[in-house]
PDB file of C-alpha atoms and ligand atoms in Angstrom:
ATOM      1  CA  MET W  26     -75.321 -17.652 -28.805  1.00 48.00           C
ATOM      2  CA  GLU W  27     -77.988 -17.357 -31.434  1.00 50.00           C
ATOM      3  CA  VAL W  28     -77.433 -16.860 -35.082  1.00 50.00           C
ATOM      4  CA  THR W  29     -80.026 -14.492 -36.388  1.00 53.00           C
ATOM      5  CA  GLY W  30     -80.912 -14.109 -39.951  1.00 52.00           C
ATOM      6  CA  LYS W  31     -80.590 -10.341 -39.704  1.00 56.00           C
ATOM      7  CA  SER W  32     -76.869 -10.236 -38.832  1.00 56.00           C
ATOM      8  CA  LYS W  33     -74.111 -11.396 -41.103  1.00 62.00           C
ATOM      9  CA  TYR W  34     -71.827 -12.004 -37.995  1.00 65.00           C
ATOM     10  CA  ILE W  35     -71.912 -14.943 -35.586  1.00 71.00           C
ATOM     11  CA  TYR W  36     -71.394 -12.639 -32.556  1.00 71.00           C
ATOM     12  CA  SER W  37     -73.414  -9.586 -31.774  1.00 79.00           C
ATOM     13  CA  ASP W  38     -71.580  -6.269 -31.428  1.00 79.00           C
ATOM     14  CA  SER W  39     -72.132  -6.110 -27.682  1.00 84.00           C
ATOM     15  CA  GLU W  40     -70.729  -9.609 -27.213  1.00 84.00           C
ATOM     16  CA  LEU W  41     -67.648  -8.693 -29.201  1.00 84.00           C
ATOM     17  CA  ASP W  42     -67.188  -5.549 -27.112  1.00 88.00           C
ATOM     18  CA  ARG W  43     -67.533  -7.523 -23.897  1.00 88.00           C
ATOM     19  CA  SER W  44     -65.116 -10.188 -25.090  1.00 88.00           C
ATOM     20  CA  GLU W  45     -62.556  -7.591 -26.128  1.00 90.00           C
ATOM     21  CA  GLY W  46     -62.996  -5.828 -22.827  1.00 90.00           C
ATOM     22  CA  GLN W  47     -62.321  -9.051 -20.919  1.00 91.00           C
ATOM     23  CA  ILE W  48     -59.173  -9.687 -22.924  1.00 90.00           C
ATOM     24  CA  ILE W  49     -57.963  -6.160 -22.255  1.00 91.00           C
ATOM     25  CA  GLU W  50     -58.787  -6.373 -18.540  1.00 90.00           C
ATOM     26  CA  THR W  51     -56.953  -9.690 -18.248  1.00 88.00           C
ATOM     27  CA  LEU W  52     -53.949  -8.298 -20.054  1.00 89.00           C
ATOM     28  CA  LYS W  53     -54.024  -5.200 -17.895  1.00 88.00           C
ATOM     29  CA  ALA W  54     -54.161  -7.272 -14.722  1.00 87.00           C
ATOM     30  CA  GLN W  55     -51.190  -9.314 -15.883  1.00 84.00           C
ATOM     31  CA  SER W  56     -49.160  -6.200 -16.713  1.00 86.00           C
ATOM     32  CA  GLN W  57     -49.282  -4.490 -13.322  1.00 85.00           C
ATOM     33  CA  GLN W  58     -46.232  -6.283 -11.852  1.00 83.00           C
ATOM     34  CA  PRO W  59     -43.188  -4.034 -11.313  1.00 83.00           C
ATOM     35  CA  LEU W  60     -40.612  -4.442 -14.048  1.00 81.00           C
ATOM     36  CA  ALA W  61     -37.531  -6.490 -13.110  1.00 80.00           C
ATOM     37  CA  ASP W  62     -34.370  -4.378 -12.828  1.00 79.00           C
ATOM     38  CA  PRO W  63     -32.182  -5.439 -15.781  1.00 77.00           C
ATOM     39  CA  ASP W  64     -29.056  -4.229 -13.871  1.00 75.00           C
ATOM     40  CA  ALA W  65     -29.761  -6.130 -10.647  1.00 74.00           C
ATOM     41  CA  TRP W  66     -27.003  -8.653 -11.419  1.00 74.00           C
ATOM     42  CA  LEU W  67     -24.496  -5.778 -11.549  1.00 74.00           C
ATOM     43  CA  ASP W  68     -24.388  -5.308  -7.776  1.00 73.00           C
ATOM     44  CA  GLU W  69     -22.854  -8.685  -7.177  1.00 74.00           C
ATOM     45  CA  GLU W  70     -20.576  -8.393 -10.191  1.00 72.00           C
ATOM     46  CA  ILE W  71     -19.324  -4.984  -9.097  1.00 75.00           C
ATOM     47  CA  ASP W  72     -18.677  -6.268  -5.584  1.00 71.00           C
ATOM     48  CA  ARG W  73     -16.581  -9.055  -6.972  1.00 75.00           C
ATOM     49  CA  ASN W  74     -14.686  -7.227  -9.703  1.00 79.00           C
ATOM     50  CA  ILE W  75     -14.296  -3.549  -8.862  1.00 76.00           C
ATOM     51  CA  LEU W  76     -11.910  -2.382  -6.181  1.00 75.00           C
ATOM     52  CA  LEU W  77     -12.356   1.164  -4.941  1.00 74.00           C
ATOM     53  CA  THR W  78      -9.231   2.802  -3.554  1.00 76.00           C
ATOM     54  CA  THR W  79      -7.369   6.102  -3.370  1.00 79.00           C
ATOM     55  CA  VAL W  80      -4.266   7.380  -5.115  1.00 81.00           C
ATOM     56  CA  ASP W  81      -2.540   7.446  -1.712  1.00 79.00           C
ATOM     57  CA  ALA W  82      -3.190   3.764  -1.187  1.00 80.00           C
ATOM     58  CA  VAL W  83      -1.892   2.829  -4.655  1.00 82.00           C
ATOM     59  CA  PHE W  84       1.284   4.900  -4.208  1.00 82.00           C
ATOM     60  CA  ASP W  85       1.937   3.472  -0.763  1.00 82.00           C
ATOM     61  CA  TRP W  86       1.303  -0.071  -1.972  1.00 85.00           C
ATOM     62  CA  ALA W  87       3.835   0.402  -4.799  1.00 85.00           C
ATOM     63  CA  ARG W  88       6.367   2.030  -2.475  1.00 85.00           C
ATOM     64  CA  ARG W  89       6.342  -0.584   0.192  1.00 85.00           C
ATOM     65  CA  TYR W  90       7.063  -3.383  -2.263  1.00 87.00           C
ATOM     66  CA  SER W  91       9.920  -1.595  -4.021  1.00 87.00           C
ATOM     67  CA  VAL W  92      12.060  -0.260  -1.163  1.00 90.00           C
ATOM     68  CA  TRP W  93      15.707  -0.222  -2.202  1.00 91.00           C
ATOM     69  CA  PRO W  94      18.207  -0.206   0.666  1.00 90.00           C
ATOM     70  CA  ALA W  95      21.424   1.787   0.555  1.00 89.00           C
ATOM     71  CA  MET W  96      24.605  -0.135   1.352  1.00 82.00           C
ATOM     72  CA  PHE W  97      25.460   1.057   4.809  1.00 81.00           C
ATOM     73  CA  ALA W  98      27.037  -1.452   7.152  1.00 84.00           C
ATOM     74  CA  PRO W  99      29.916  -0.086   9.246  1.00 87.00           C
ATOM     75  CA  ALA W 100      30.269  -3.017  11.698  1.00 89.00           C
ATOM     76  CA  CYS W 101      29.480  -6.643  12.544  1.00 91.00           C
ATOM     77  CA  CYS W 102      25.649  -6.485  12.211  1.00 92.00           C
ATOM     78  CA  ALA W 103      26.377  -6.375   8.478  1.00 91.00           C
ATOM     79  CA  PHE W 104      26.811 -10.148   8.376  1.00 92.00           C
ATOM     80  CA  GLU W 105      23.232 -10.761   9.473  1.00 92.00           C
ATOM     81  CA  MET W 106      22.049  -8.194   6.947  1.00 90.00           C
ATOM     82  CA  ILE W 107      23.978  -9.962   4.180  1.00 89.00           C
ATOM     83  CA  CYS W 108      22.504 -13.263   5.352  1.00 91.00           C
ATOM     84  CA  MET W 109      19.007 -11.782   5.193  1.00 89.00           C
ATOM     85  CA  ALA W 110      19.553 -10.751   1.576  1.00 87.00           C
ATOM     86  CA  ALA W 111      20.766 -14.218   0.540  1.00 88.00           C
ATOM     87  CA  SER W 112      18.616 -17.104  -0.639  1.00 88.00           C
ATOM     88  CA  ARG W 113      17.657 -18.614   2.739  1.00 90.00           C
ATOM     89  CA  PHE W 114      15.822 -15.548   4.057  1.00 89.00           C
ATOM     90  CA  ASP W 115      15.284 -14.097   0.590  1.00 88.00           C
ATOM     91  CA  LEU W 116      14.751 -10.359   0.885  1.00 87.00           C
ATOM     92  CA  SER W 117      13.739 -10.290  -2.774  1.00 87.00           C
ATOM     93  CA  ARG W 118      10.311 -11.586  -1.713  1.00 88.00           C
ATOM     94  CA  PHE W 119       9.558  -7.970  -0.786  1.00 87.00           C
ATOM     95  CA  GLY W 120      11.050  -6.389  -3.916  1.00 85.00           C
ATOM     96  CA  MET W 121      14.048  -5.230  -1.850  1.00 85.00           C
ATOM     97  CA  GLU W 122      16.958  -7.289  -3.035  1.00 77.00           C
ATOM     98  CA  ILE W 123      18.634  -4.450  -4.911  1.00 82.00           C
ATOM     99  CA  PHE W 124      21.137  -2.913  -2.472  1.00 86.00           C
ATOM    100  CA  ARG W 125      22.207   0.337  -4.049  1.00 87.00           C
ATOM    101  CA  ALA W 126      25.740   1.706  -3.953  1.00 87.00           C
ATOM    102  CA  SER W 127      24.451   5.208  -4.670  1.00 89.00           C
ATOM    103  CA  PRO W 128      22.241   6.922  -2.072  1.00 90.00           C
ATOM    104  CA  ARG W 129      20.399   8.682  -4.886  1.00 91.00           C
ATOM    105  CA  GLN W 130      18.947   5.326  -5.963  1.00 90.00           C
ATOM    106  CA  ALA W 131      17.968   4.216  -2.456  1.00 91.00           C
ATOM    107  CA  ASP W 132      15.077   5.029  -0.160  1.00 89.00           C
ATOM    108  CA  LEU W 133      15.959   2.893   2.867  1.00 92.00           C
ATOM    109  CA  MET W 134      19.010   3.173   5.063  1.00 92.00           C
ATOM    110  CA  LEU W 135      19.443  -0.108   6.907  1.00 91.00           C
ATOM    111  CA  CYS W 136      21.911   0.956   9.603  1.00 91.00           C
ATOM    112  CA  ALA W 137      23.813  -2.207  10.486  1.00 91.00           C
ATOM    113  CA  GLY W 138      26.620  -1.495  12.899  1.00 90.00           C
ATOM    114  CA  THR W 139      28.413   0.815  15.291  1.00 93.00           C
ATOM    115  CA  MET W 140      28.660   4.448  14.240  1.00 91.00           C
ATOM    116  CA  THR W 141      31.650   6.537  15.275  1.00 92.00           C
ATOM    117  CA  TRP W 142      31.611  10.301  15.589  1.00 93.00           C
ATOM    118  CA  LYS W 143      34.283  10.440  12.916  1.00 92.00           C
ATOM    119  CA  MET W 144      31.897   8.804  10.430  1.00 90.00           C
ATOM    120  CA  ALA W 145      28.821  10.732  11.550  1.00 91.00           C
ATOM    121  CA  PRO W 146      29.143  13.612   9.005  1.00 92.00           C
ATOM    122  CA  GLN W 147      29.314  11.053   6.181  1.00 91.00           C
ATOM    123  CA  LEU W 148      26.240   9.289   7.555  1.00 90.00           C
ATOM    124  CA  LYS W 149      24.328  12.578   7.544  1.00 91.00           C
ATOM    125  CA  ARG W 150      25.505  13.446   4.055  1.00 92.00           C
ATOM    126  CA  ILE W 151      24.508  10.038   2.639  1.00 92.00           C
ATOM    127  CA  TYR W 152      21.089  10.328   4.268  1.00 92.00           C
ATOM    128  CA  GLU W 153      20.540  13.777   2.788  1.00 91.00           C
ATOM    129  CA  GLN W 154      21.528  12.520  -0.667  1.00 92.00           C
ATOM    130  CA  MET W 155      18.841   9.834  -0.609  1.00 91.00           C
ATOM    131  CA  ALA W 156      15.666  10.540  -2.554  1.00 86.00           C
ATOM    132  CA  GLU W 157      12.394  11.438  -0.814  1.00 85.00           C
ATOM    133  CA  PRO W 158      10.448   9.685   0.580  1.00 87.00           C
ATOM    134  CA  LYS W 159      13.038   7.737   2.612  1.00 90.00           C
ATOM    135  CA  TRP W 160      13.144   5.605   5.722  1.00 92.00           C
ATOM    136  CA  VAL W 161      15.696   4.390   8.263  1.00 93.00           C
ATOM    137  CA  ILE W 162      15.920   1.127  10.187  1.00 93.00           C
ATOM    138  CA  ALA W 163      18.322   0.997  13.148  1.00 93.00           C
ATOM    139  CA  MET W 164      19.548  -2.587  13.246  1.00 93.00           C
ATOM    140  CA  GLY W 165      21.154  -3.852  16.462  1.00 92.00           C
ATOM    141  CA  ALA W 166      22.053  -2.468  19.871  1.00 93.00           C
ATOM    142  CA  CYS W 167      24.855  -0.273  18.518  1.00 94.00           C
ATOM    143  CA  ALA W 168      22.562   1.415  15.991  1.00 93.00           C
ATOM    144  CA  ILE W 169      19.870   1.926  18.620  1.00 93.00           C
ATOM    145  CA  SER W 170      21.943   3.211  21.526  1.00 91.00           C
ATOM    146  CA  GLY W 171      25.652   2.612  20.960  1.00 90.00           C
ATOM    147  CA  GLY W 172      25.353  -0.910  22.430  1.00 90.00           C
ATOM    148  CA  ILE W 173      28.360  -2.231  24.282  1.00 92.00           C
ATOM    149  CA  PHE W 174      30.379   0.764  23.060  1.00 92.00           C
ATOM    150  CA  ARG W 175      27.917   3.310  24.392  1.00 89.00           C
ATOM    151  CA  SER W 176      30.327   4.740  26.966  1.00 90.00           C
ATOM    152  CA  SER W 177      33.119   5.164  24.417  1.00 91.00           C
ATOM    153  CA  TYR W 178      34.112   8.732  23.547  1.00 93.00           C
ATOM    154  CA  ALA W 179      34.292   7.690  19.888  1.00 92.00           C
ATOM    155  CA  VAL W 180      30.855   6.098  19.436  1.00 93.00           C
ATOM    156  CA  VAL W 181      27.548   7.779  18.563  1.00 91.00           C
ATOM    157  CA  PRO W 182      24.976   6.598  21.153  1.00 92.00           C
ATOM    158  CA  GLY W 183      22.329   5.823  18.556  1.00 90.00           C
ATOM    159  CA  TYR W 184      21.761   6.780  14.926  1.00 92.00           C
ATOM    160  CA  ASN W 185      18.742   8.810  15.956  1.00 90.00           C
ATOM    161  CA  ARG W 186      21.176  11.464  17.250  1.00 90.00           C
ATOM    162  CA  ILE W 187      22.103  12.146  13.614  1.00 90.00           C
ATOM    163  CA  ILE W 188      19.140  11.112  11.421  1.00 91.00           C
ATOM    164  CA  PRO W 189      15.456  10.263  12.048  1.00 91.00           C
ATOM    165  CA  VAL W 190      14.898   6.538  12.645  1.00 92.00           C
ATOM    166  CA  ASP W 191      11.613   4.850  11.700  1.00 91.00           C
ATOM    167  CA  VAL W 192      12.059   1.316  13.051  1.00 92.00           C
ATOM    168  CA  TYR W 193      14.349  -0.130  15.754  1.00 93.00           C
ATOM    169  CA  VAL W 194      15.397  -3.794  15.649  1.00 93.00           C
ATOM    170  CA  PRO W 195      17.069  -4.878  18.915  1.00 92.00           C
ATOM    171  CA  GLY W 196      19.741  -7.600  19.263  1.00 91.00           C
ATOM    172  CA  CYS W 197      23.500  -8.031  19.173  1.00 92.00           C
ATOM    173  CA  PRO W 198      23.310  -8.845  16.387  1.00 91.00           C
ATOM    174  CA  PRO W 199      19.600  -9.275  15.574  1.00 93.00           C
ATOM    175  CA  ARG W 200      18.755 -12.458  13.696  1.00 93.00           C
ATOM    176  CA  PRO W 201      17.740 -12.078  10.035  1.00 92.00           C
ATOM    177  CA  GLU W 202      14.163 -13.012  11.035  1.00 93.00           C
ATOM    178  CA  ALA W 203      14.115 -10.051  13.435  1.00 93.00           C
ATOM    179  CA  VAL W 204      15.285  -7.683  10.712  1.00 92.00           C
ATOM    180  CA  LEU W 205      12.626  -9.061   8.366  1.00 92.00           C
ATOM    181  CA  HIS W 206      10.078  -8.398  11.084  1.00 92.00           C
ATOM    182  CA  GLY W 207      11.365  -4.813  11.294  1.00 92.00           C
ATOM    183  CA  ILE W 208      11.031  -4.491   7.523  1.00 92.00           C
ATOM    184  CA  ARG W 209       7.418  -5.701   7.720  1.00 90.00           C
ATOM    185  CA  MET W 210       6.817  -3.055  10.396  1.00 90.00           C
ATOM    186  CA  LEU W 211       8.269  -0.459   8.057  1.00 91.00           C
ATOM    187  CA  HIS W 212       5.945  -1.681   5.293  1.00 89.00           C
ATOM    188  CA  ARG W 213       2.997  -1.084   7.602  1.00 88.00           C
ATOM    189  CA  LYS W 214       4.312   2.375   8.354  1.00 87.00           C
ATOM    190  CA  ILE W 215       4.679   3.185   4.656  1.00 87.00           C
ATOM    191  CA  ALA W 216       1.129   1.920   4.066  1.00 84.00           C
ATOM    192  CA  GLU W 217      -0.115   4.558   6.496  1.00 79.00           C
ATOM    193  CA  GLY W 218       1.842   7.345   4.766  1.00 71.00           C
ATOM    194  CA  HIS W 219       0.315  10.301   2.948  1.00 52.00           C
ATOM    195  CA  VAL W 220       1.175  11.011  -0.645  1.00 46.00           C
ATOM    196  CA  ASN W 221       0.674  14.779  -0.367  1.00 44.00           C
ATOM    197  CA  ILE W 222       3.590  15.217   1.979  1.00 46.00           C
ATOM    198  CA  GLU W 223       5.869  12.730   0.308  1.00 46.00           C
ATOM    199  CA  LEU W 224       5.249  13.997  -3.224  1.00 47.00           C
ATOM    200  CA  ASN W 225       6.459  17.421  -2.243  1.00 53.00           C
ATOM    201  CA  PRO W 226      10.196  16.950  -1.654  1.00 53.00           C
ATOM    202  CA  LEU W 227      10.818  20.676  -1.282  1.00 57.00           C
ATOM    203  CA  LYS W 228       8.257  20.912   1.516  1.00 60.00           C
ATOM    204  CA  ALA W 229       9.672  17.779   3.178  1.00 59.00           C
ATOM    205  CA  LYS W 230      13.186  19.224   2.989  1.00 58.00           C
ATOM    206  CA  GLN W 231      12.047  22.493   4.524  1.00 63.00           C
ATOM    207  CA  GLU W 232      10.362  20.565   7.348  1.00 65.00           C
ATOM    208  CA  ARG W 233      13.572  18.631   7.971  1.00 59.00           C
ATOM    209  CA  LEU W 234      15.704  21.757   7.985  1.00 61.00           C
ATOM    210  CA  LYS W 235      13.316  23.324  10.476  1.00 65.00           C
ATOM    211  CA  ASP W 236      13.867  20.344  12.799  1.00 60.00           C
ATOM    212  CA  THR W 237      17.674  20.506  12.640  1.00 54.00           C
TER     213      THR W 237
HETATM  214  S1  SF4 T 384      24.981  -4.696  17.869  1.00 51.06           S
HETATM  215 FE1  SF4 T 384      26.484  -6.288  18.276  1.00 51.06          FE
HETATM  216  S2  SF4 T 384      26.730  -7.300  16.327  1.00 51.06           S
HETATM  217 FE2  SF4 T 384      25.760  -5.341  15.905  1.00 51.06          FE
HETATM  218  S3  SF4 T 384      27.417  -3.925  15.448  1.00 51.06           S
HETATM  219 FE3  SF4 T 384      27.018  -3.777  17.640  1.00 51.06          FE
HETATM  220  S4  SF4 T 384      28.449  -5.211  18.588  1.00 51.06           S
HETATM  221 FE4  SF4 T 384      28.323  -5.722  16.392  1.00 51.06          FE
END
């Protein structure tokens, strides 16, 4: 580059223009990359930390781990039921250790024993006094079909003649493990329930009355 006596600058105007143009072109070329998404990390974070669910699922989850059984044990299966609630089999693991003396505070009837026709009206009344939603487990041969007393004039041949039964646990008597298995089956059934029906006790009652 020559320094002429006529110009007071080292660089000529055209050289300056060209140099500026090169700088701009270089900068332009370097600025054409797509911008990085500042929220890209969110996808992984959301996957790990946000759980999408429905109100039904939350209600059913809460219900199945807070089922309170009504005290209802008219015969010898009761001893296995009591055993199941004690420390060895530990029913409290499922939030169920509170056996209620009032049907209005219970939502599970664990039918443990032979039912006679004389007691049947009381069974029906206790069931109807329980709060909605409610479930029934028939525990043992007598509760399922009358068991060894099936041919007796005095014995109801199965609780399902009087009230709807959700789960049947066979045995005479069934072991506590078998009853726990039945309870886990009931939990699965509750998990598949629908809140719309169960939240409307009037509708549920009307449906029941229609069936009877
Ligand atoms: S099933 Fe067996 S143990 Fe249970 S109530 Fe009947 S006779 Fe008793």
